[in-house]
XYZ file of C-alpha atoms in Angstrom:
515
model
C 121.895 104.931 128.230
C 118.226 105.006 128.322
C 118.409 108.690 127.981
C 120.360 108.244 124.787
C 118.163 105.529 123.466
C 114.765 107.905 124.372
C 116.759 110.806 122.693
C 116.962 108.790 119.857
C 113.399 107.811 119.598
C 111.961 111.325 120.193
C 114.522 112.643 117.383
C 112.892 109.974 115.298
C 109.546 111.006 116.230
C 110.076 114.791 115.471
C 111.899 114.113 112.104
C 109.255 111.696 110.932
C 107.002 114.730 111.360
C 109.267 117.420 109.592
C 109.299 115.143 106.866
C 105.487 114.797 107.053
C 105.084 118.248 107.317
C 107.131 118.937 104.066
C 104.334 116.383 101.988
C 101.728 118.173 103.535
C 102.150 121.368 102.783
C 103.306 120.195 99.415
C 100.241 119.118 98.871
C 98.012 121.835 100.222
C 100.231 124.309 97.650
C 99.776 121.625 94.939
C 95.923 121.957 95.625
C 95.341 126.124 95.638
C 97.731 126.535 92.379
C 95.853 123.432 90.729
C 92.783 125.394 88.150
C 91.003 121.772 86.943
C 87.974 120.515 89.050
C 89.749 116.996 89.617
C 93.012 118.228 91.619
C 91.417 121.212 92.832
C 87.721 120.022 94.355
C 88.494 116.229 94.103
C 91.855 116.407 95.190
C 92.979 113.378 92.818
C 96.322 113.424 93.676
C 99.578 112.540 96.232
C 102.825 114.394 97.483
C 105.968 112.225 99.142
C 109.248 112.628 99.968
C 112.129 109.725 99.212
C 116.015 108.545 100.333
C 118.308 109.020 98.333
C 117.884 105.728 97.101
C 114.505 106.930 95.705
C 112.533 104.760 98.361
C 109.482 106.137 100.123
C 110.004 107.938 103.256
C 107.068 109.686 104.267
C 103.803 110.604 102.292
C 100.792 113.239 102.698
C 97.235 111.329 103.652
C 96.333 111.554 99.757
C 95.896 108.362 97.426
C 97.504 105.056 98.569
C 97.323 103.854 95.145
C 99.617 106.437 93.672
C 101.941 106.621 97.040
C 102.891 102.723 97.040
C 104.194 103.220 93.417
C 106.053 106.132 93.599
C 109.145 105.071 95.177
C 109.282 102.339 91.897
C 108.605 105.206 90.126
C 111.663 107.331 91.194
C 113.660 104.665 91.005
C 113.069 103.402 87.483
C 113.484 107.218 86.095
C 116.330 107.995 87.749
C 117.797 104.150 86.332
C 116.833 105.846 83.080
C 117.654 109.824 82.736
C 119.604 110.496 85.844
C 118.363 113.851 86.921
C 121.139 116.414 88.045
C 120.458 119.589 90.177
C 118.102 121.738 89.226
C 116.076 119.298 86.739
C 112.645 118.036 86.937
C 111.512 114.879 85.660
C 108.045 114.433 84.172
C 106.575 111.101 82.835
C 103.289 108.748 83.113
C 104.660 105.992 81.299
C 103.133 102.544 83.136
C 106.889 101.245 82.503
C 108.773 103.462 84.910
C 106.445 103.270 87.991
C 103.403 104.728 86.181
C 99.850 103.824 87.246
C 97.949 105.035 84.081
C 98.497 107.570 81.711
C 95.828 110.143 83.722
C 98.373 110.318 86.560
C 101.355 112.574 85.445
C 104.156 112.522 87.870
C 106.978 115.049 88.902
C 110.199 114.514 90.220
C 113.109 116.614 91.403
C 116.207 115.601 93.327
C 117.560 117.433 96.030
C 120.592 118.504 96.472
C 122.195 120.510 99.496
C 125.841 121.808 98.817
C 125.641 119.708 95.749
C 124.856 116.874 97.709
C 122.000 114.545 96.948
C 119.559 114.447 100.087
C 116.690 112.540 98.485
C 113.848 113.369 96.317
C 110.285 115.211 96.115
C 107.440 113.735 94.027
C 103.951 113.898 93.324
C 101.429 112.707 91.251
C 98.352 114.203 89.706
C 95.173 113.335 88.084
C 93.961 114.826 84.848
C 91.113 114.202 84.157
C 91.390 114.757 80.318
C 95.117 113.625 78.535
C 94.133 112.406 74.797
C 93.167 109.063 74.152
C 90.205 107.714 72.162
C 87.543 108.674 74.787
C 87.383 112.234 76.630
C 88.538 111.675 80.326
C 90.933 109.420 79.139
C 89.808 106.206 80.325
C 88.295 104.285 77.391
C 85.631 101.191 78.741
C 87.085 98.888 75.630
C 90.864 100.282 75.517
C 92.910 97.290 74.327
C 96.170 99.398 73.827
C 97.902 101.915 75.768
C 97.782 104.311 73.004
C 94.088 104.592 72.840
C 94.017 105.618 76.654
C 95.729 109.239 75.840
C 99.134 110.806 75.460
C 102.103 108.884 76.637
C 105.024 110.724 78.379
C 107.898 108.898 78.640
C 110.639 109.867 81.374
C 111.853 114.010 80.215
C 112.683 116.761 81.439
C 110.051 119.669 82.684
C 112.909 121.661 84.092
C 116.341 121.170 82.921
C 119.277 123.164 84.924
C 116.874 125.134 86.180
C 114.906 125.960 82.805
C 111.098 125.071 82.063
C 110.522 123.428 79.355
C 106.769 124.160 78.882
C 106.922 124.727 74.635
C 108.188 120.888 74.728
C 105.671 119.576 77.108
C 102.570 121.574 74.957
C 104.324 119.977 72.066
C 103.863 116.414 74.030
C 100.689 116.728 75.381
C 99.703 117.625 71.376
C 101.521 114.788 70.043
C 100.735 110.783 69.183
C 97.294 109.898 67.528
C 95.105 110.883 70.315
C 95.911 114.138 71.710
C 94.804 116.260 74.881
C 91.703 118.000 74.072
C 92.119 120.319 77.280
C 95.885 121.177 76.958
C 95.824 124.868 78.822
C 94.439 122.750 81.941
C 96.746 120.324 81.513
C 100.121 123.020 81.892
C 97.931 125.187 84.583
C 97.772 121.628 86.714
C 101.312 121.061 85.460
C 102.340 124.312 87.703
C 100.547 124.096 90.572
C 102.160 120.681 90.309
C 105.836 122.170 89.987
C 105.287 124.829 92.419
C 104.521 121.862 94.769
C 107.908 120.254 93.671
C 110.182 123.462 94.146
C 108.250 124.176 97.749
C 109.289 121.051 98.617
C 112.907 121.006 97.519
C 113.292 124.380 99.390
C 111.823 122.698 102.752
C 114.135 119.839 102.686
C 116.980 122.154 102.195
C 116.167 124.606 104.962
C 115.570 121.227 106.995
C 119.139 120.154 106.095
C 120.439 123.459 106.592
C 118.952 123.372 110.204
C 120.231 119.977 111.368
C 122.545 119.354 108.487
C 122.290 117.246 105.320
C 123.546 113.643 107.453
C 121.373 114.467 110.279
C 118.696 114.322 107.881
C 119.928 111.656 105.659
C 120.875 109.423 108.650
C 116.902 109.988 110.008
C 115.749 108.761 106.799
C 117.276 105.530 107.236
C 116.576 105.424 110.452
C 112.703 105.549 109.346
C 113.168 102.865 106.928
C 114.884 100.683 109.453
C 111.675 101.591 112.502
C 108.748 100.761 109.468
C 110.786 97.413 108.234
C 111.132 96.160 112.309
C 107.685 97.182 112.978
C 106.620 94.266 110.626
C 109.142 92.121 111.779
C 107.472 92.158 115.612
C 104.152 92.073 113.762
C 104.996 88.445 111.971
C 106.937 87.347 115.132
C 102.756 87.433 116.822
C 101.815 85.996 113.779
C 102.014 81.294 113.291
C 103.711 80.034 110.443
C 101.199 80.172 107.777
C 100.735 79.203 104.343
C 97.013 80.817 103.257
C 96.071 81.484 99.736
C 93.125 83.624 98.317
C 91.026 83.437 94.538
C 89.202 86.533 93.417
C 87.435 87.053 89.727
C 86.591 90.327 88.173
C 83.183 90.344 87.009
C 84.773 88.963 83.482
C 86.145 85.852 85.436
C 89.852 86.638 85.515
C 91.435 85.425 88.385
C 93.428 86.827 90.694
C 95.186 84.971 93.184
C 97.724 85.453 96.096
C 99.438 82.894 98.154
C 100.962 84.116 101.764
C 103.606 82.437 103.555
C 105.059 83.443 106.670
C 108.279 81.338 108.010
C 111.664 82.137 108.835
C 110.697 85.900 109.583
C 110.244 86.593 105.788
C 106.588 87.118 104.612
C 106.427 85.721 101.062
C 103.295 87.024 98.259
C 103.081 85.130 95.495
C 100.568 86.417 92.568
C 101.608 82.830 90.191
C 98.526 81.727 89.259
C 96.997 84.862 88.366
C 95.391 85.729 84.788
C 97.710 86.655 82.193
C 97.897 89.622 80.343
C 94.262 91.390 80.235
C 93.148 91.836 76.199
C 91.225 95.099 77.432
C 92.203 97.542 79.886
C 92.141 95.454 83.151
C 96.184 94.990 83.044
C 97.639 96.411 86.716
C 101.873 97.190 86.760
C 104.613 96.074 89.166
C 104.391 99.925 90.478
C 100.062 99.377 91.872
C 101.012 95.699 92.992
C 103.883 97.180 95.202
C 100.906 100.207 96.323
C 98.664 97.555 97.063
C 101.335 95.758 99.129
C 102.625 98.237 101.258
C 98.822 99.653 102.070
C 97.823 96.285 103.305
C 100.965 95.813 105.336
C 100.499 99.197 106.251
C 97.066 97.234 107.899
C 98.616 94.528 109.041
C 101.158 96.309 111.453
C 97.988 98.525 112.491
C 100.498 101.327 113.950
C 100.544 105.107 113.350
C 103.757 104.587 110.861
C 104.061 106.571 107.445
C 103.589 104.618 104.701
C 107.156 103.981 104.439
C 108.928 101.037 101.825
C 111.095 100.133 104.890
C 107.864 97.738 105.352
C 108.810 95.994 102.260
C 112.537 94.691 103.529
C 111.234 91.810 105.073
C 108.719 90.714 102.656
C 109.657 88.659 99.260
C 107.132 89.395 96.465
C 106.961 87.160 93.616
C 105.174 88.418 90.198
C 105.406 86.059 87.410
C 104.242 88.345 83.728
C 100.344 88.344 84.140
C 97.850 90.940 84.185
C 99.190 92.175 87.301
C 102.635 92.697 85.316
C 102.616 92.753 81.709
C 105.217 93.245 79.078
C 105.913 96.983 77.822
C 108.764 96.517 75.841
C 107.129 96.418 72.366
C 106.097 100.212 71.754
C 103.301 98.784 69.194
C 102.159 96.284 71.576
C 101.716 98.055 75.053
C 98.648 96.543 76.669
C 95.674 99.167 78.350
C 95.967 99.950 81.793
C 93.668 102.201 82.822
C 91.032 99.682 85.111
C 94.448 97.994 85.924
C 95.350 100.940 88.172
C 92.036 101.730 89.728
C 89.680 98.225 89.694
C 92.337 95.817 89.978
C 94.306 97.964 92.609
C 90.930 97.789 94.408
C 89.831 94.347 94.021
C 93.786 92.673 94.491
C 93.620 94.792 97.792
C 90.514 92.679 98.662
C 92.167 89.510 97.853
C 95.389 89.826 100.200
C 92.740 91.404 102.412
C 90.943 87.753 102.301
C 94.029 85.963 102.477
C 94.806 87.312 105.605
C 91.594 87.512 107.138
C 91.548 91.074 108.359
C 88.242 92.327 106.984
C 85.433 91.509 104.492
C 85.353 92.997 100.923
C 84.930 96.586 100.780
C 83.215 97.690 97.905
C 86.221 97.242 95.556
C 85.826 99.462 93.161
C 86.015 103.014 92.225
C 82.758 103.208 90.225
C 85.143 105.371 87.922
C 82.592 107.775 86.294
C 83.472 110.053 82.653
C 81.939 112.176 80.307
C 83.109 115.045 77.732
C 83.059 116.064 74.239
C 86.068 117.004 71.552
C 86.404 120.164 74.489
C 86.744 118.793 77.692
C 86.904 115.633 80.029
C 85.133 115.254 83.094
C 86.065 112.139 85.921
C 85.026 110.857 88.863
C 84.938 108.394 91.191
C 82.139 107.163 93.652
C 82.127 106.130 97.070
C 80.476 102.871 98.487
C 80.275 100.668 101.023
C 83.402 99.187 103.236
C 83.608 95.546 104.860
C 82.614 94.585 107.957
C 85.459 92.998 110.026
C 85.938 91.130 113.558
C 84.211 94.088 116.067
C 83.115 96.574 113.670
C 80.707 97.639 111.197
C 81.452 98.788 107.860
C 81.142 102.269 106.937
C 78.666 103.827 104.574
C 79.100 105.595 101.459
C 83.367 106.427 101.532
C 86.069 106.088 99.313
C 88.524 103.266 100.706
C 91.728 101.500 100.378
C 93.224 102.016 97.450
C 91.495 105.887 96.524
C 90.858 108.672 99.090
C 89.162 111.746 96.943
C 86.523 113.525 97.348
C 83.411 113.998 95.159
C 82.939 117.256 93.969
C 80.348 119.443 94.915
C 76.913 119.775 93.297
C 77.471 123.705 92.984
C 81.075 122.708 91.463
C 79.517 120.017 88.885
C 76.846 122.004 87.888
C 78.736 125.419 87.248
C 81.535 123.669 85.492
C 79.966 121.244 83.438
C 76.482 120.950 81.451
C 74.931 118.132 84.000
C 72.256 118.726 86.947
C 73.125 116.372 89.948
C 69.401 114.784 90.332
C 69.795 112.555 93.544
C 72.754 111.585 95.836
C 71.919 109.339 98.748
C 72.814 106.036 100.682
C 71.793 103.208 99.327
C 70.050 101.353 102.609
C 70.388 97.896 103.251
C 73.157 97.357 100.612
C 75.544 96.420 102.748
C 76.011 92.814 103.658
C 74.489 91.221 107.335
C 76.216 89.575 109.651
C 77.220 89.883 113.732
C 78.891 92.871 112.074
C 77.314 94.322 109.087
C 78.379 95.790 105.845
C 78.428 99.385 104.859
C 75.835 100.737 102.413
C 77.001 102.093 99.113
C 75.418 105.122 97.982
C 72.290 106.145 94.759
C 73.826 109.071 92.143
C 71.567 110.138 89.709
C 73.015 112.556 87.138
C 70.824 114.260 84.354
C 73.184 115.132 80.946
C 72.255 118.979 79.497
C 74.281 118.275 76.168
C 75.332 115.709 74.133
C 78.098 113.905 75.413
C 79.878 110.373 75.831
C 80.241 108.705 78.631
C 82.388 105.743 79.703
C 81.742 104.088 82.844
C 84.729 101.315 84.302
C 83.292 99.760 87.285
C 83.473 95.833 89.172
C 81.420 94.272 91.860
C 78.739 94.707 89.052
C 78.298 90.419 88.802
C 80.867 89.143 91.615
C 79.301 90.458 94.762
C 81.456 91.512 97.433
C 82.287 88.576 99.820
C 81.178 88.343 103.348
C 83.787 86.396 105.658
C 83.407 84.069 109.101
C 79.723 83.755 108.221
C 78.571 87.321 107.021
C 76.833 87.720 103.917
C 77.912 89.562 100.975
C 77.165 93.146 99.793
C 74.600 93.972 97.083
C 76.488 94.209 93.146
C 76.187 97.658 92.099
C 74.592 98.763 88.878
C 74.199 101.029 86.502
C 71.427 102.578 83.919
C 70.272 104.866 81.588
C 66.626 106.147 80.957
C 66.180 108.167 78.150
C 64.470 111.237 77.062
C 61.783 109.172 75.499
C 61.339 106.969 78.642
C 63.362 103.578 77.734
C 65.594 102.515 80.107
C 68.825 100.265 79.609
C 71.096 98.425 82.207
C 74.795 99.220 81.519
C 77.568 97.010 81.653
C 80.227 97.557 84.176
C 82.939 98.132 81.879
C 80.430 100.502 78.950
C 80.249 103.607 76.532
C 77.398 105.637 75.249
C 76.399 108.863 74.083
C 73.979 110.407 75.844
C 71.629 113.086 74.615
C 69.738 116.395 76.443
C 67.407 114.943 79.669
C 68.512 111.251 79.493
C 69.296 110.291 82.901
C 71.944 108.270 84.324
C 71.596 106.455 87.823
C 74.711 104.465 89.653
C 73.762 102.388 92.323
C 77.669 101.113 94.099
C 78.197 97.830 96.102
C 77.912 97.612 99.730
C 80.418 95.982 101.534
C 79.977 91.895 103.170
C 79.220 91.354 106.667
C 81.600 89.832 109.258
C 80.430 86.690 111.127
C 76.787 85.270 111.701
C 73.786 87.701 112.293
């Protein structure tokens, strides 16, 4: 008998990495077929496999705040279109598991003797999709129209057909169209290539050890992740703890945790309601933002799998966390909803629980372009001190995980010389455990172009717990040509001219405890 139950967990144990494997390599293909700067270099996007259900099973190391969504995602299209074999869904509509309209996901079932086995996704960046801004992320978007082309739930491949004359047609519809739409299908097949690579794997994996062998694992998964929080809350008092954060704007977000009974509840009542700018987040990042902090919580090598979620009961009253889509004239902006408020509500449930200080929470999302072509990044900074560590300098953290690109990369590609990039010393917060330091990039423009620049931590600094002190704010300015210099906002837009300089300085993260 303990042979059998050992047999059981090593089977576990190699599926879990089969499955793994199958993201992986997804991704890797996804990444050399990719042509634009942002999927290639940056590597701005995420690869997973789901149940047949359409929940999460295992993911590639890539972005946690497009892998927590995904399984939402799948679900909500399938609810809508219900693939068949051989079809491939496309859509980055923020009302079927969409985290802004940049991130354009693919999805394919599986099928193996015309049996459904689960589902391969992924989800990419672009860095340019329409909208009223190039790089799609407008600072002052109050609608979801002005943030770029909207792609509801449709199919890429249908019965085993591309459809690429209706998706150019797409991506050149609505009143703000792509301005780079040959990048946007070249990313598009990398992407697909990814998709059909996977499908084959998970076949050849059923195939080996047959479709219920494989089926039966996945569950199996679910069923290990969902008891591995279980034992975690069983260490864990009944508690009752609530957090308040404000964006630099002063909207609040707020979480209340309650552990009794076994169940871990999350309540979000009490948060803003519906952002009038872009700061709205969806059920899909909320659920990403979840399942990553569990994820922390349990503190076990376990894929980020939405078996974690079975014990856990998440309330989400409408707010800017979960708006109304429904009225096609009235969509609200999402754009810093999926990367500033993914960042700073990880921070808050972060708080509530007492696991670390702030980390810089925010993505320092940085764009410029013309009417030809949108350029996006995002900037590291520094990470929270918690109880026995230091923070970490100059990363990306919780809810992103890209690179930067190059210098040789940013200055072949686009008309910009990369002046400085350094660590910004003694940014972090002090404490028995300090801070990390964010990080100085100085960028001088070659053209005229226009930037846009959505950023927080900018008036709120990052908080400090059990004594430590907070991080520095970051900031941001311009000196011109002519030798003026102007602060920016954290949420701005300007043009910029030939030799005007552009230096952002990013948050460090608080210390942990007294110095």
């Amino acid at each position: 008998r303990t042979h059998a139950v050992h047999s059981d967990a090593a089977k576990l144990e190699l599926f879990t990495n089969r499955f793994t494997a199958i993201a992986q390599e997804m991704g890797a293909l996804l990444q050399r077929a990719s042509f634009s700067v942002n999927v290639k270099e940056r590597l701005d996007f995420s690869c997973a496999l789901l149940d047949p259900a359409g929940r999460l099973v295992v993911n590639a190391p890539h972005i946690p705040v497009h892998l927590g969504s995904l399984g939402v995602c799948v679900r909500e299209v399938v609810r809508t279109i219900r693939p068949r074999e051989g079809d491939v869904i496309i859509t980055n509509h923020p009302a079927f598991g969409g985290s802004h309209l940049p991130d354009v996901t693919l999805i394919k079932p599986v099928y193996h003797r015309h049996q459904l086995v689960g589902y391969v996704a992924n989800r990419a960046h672009h860095a340019e999709i329409g909208g009223r801004e190039p790089g799609s992320m407008p600072a002052d978007a109050t609608s979801l129209q002005e943030e770029g082309v909207i792609i509801e739930p449709t199919w890429l491949v249908k019965k085993g057909k591309p459809l690429w004359s209706k998706i150019r047609r797409v991506l050149l519809s609505g009143p703000y169209p792509s301005r780079s739409v040959e990048e946007n299908l070249a990313d598009l097949r990398g992407a697909l290539a990814a998709i059909e690579f996977g499908d084959e794997a998970l076949q050849s994996l059923c195939a080996q050890a047959s479709r219920r062998e494989v089926v039966t694992q996945m569950e199996r998964l679910r069923q290990h992740a969902a008891s591995m929080l279980r034992n975690q809350l069983k260490e864990l008092p009944s508690i009752k703890r609530q957090a308040i954060e404000r964006l630099d704007d002063g909207s609040v977000l707020k979480v209340a945790v309650q552990k009794a009974r076994g169940r871990l509840t999350i309540d979000f009542t009490g948060t803003a309601p519906v952002h009038k700018g872009n700061l709205n987040a969806t059920h899909a990042i909320v659920q990403s933002v979840v399942l990553y902090v569990l994820r922390l919580l349990v503190n076990q090598p376990v894929p980020m799998n939405e078996g974690m979620m079975e014990p856990v009961d998440l309330v989400l009253p409408t707010c800017m966390l979960n708006p109304d889509f429904q009225a096609p004239e009235r969509m609200p902006a999402v754009v810093g909803g999926n990367t500033e408020v993914s960042q700073r509500l990880t921070d808050t449930l972060l708080k509530a629980l007492g696991l670390a200080a702030c980390s810089q929470g925010t993505m320092n999302n940085f764009l410029f372009g013309n009417e030809h072509f949108g350029y996006y990044e995002t900037i590291c900074g520094g990470t929270g001190a918690g109880p026995g560590f230091d923070g970490t300098d100059a990363v990306h953290q919780h809810m992103t995980n890209t690179r930067i690109t190059d210098p040789e990369v940013l200055e072949y590609r686009y008309p910009v010389r990369l002046g400085r990039f350094e660590i910004r010393r003694g940014s972090g917060g002090k404490g028995k455990w300090t801070g990390g330091d964010g990080v100085v990039r100085e960028i001088c423009f070659l053209a005229p172009l226009r930037v846009n620049i959505l950023s927080q931590h900018r008036v709120q600094p990052p908080y400090g717990m059990k004594g430590g002190q907070p991080g520095k704010v970051g900031r941001q300015l311009i000196e011109r040509k002519g030798g003026s210099t102007q602060v920016l906002h954290g949420m701005d837009q300007l043009i910029v001219y030939p030799d005007d300089v552009i230096t952002i300085e990013t948050p460090g993260g608080g210390g942990w405890g007294r110095a």
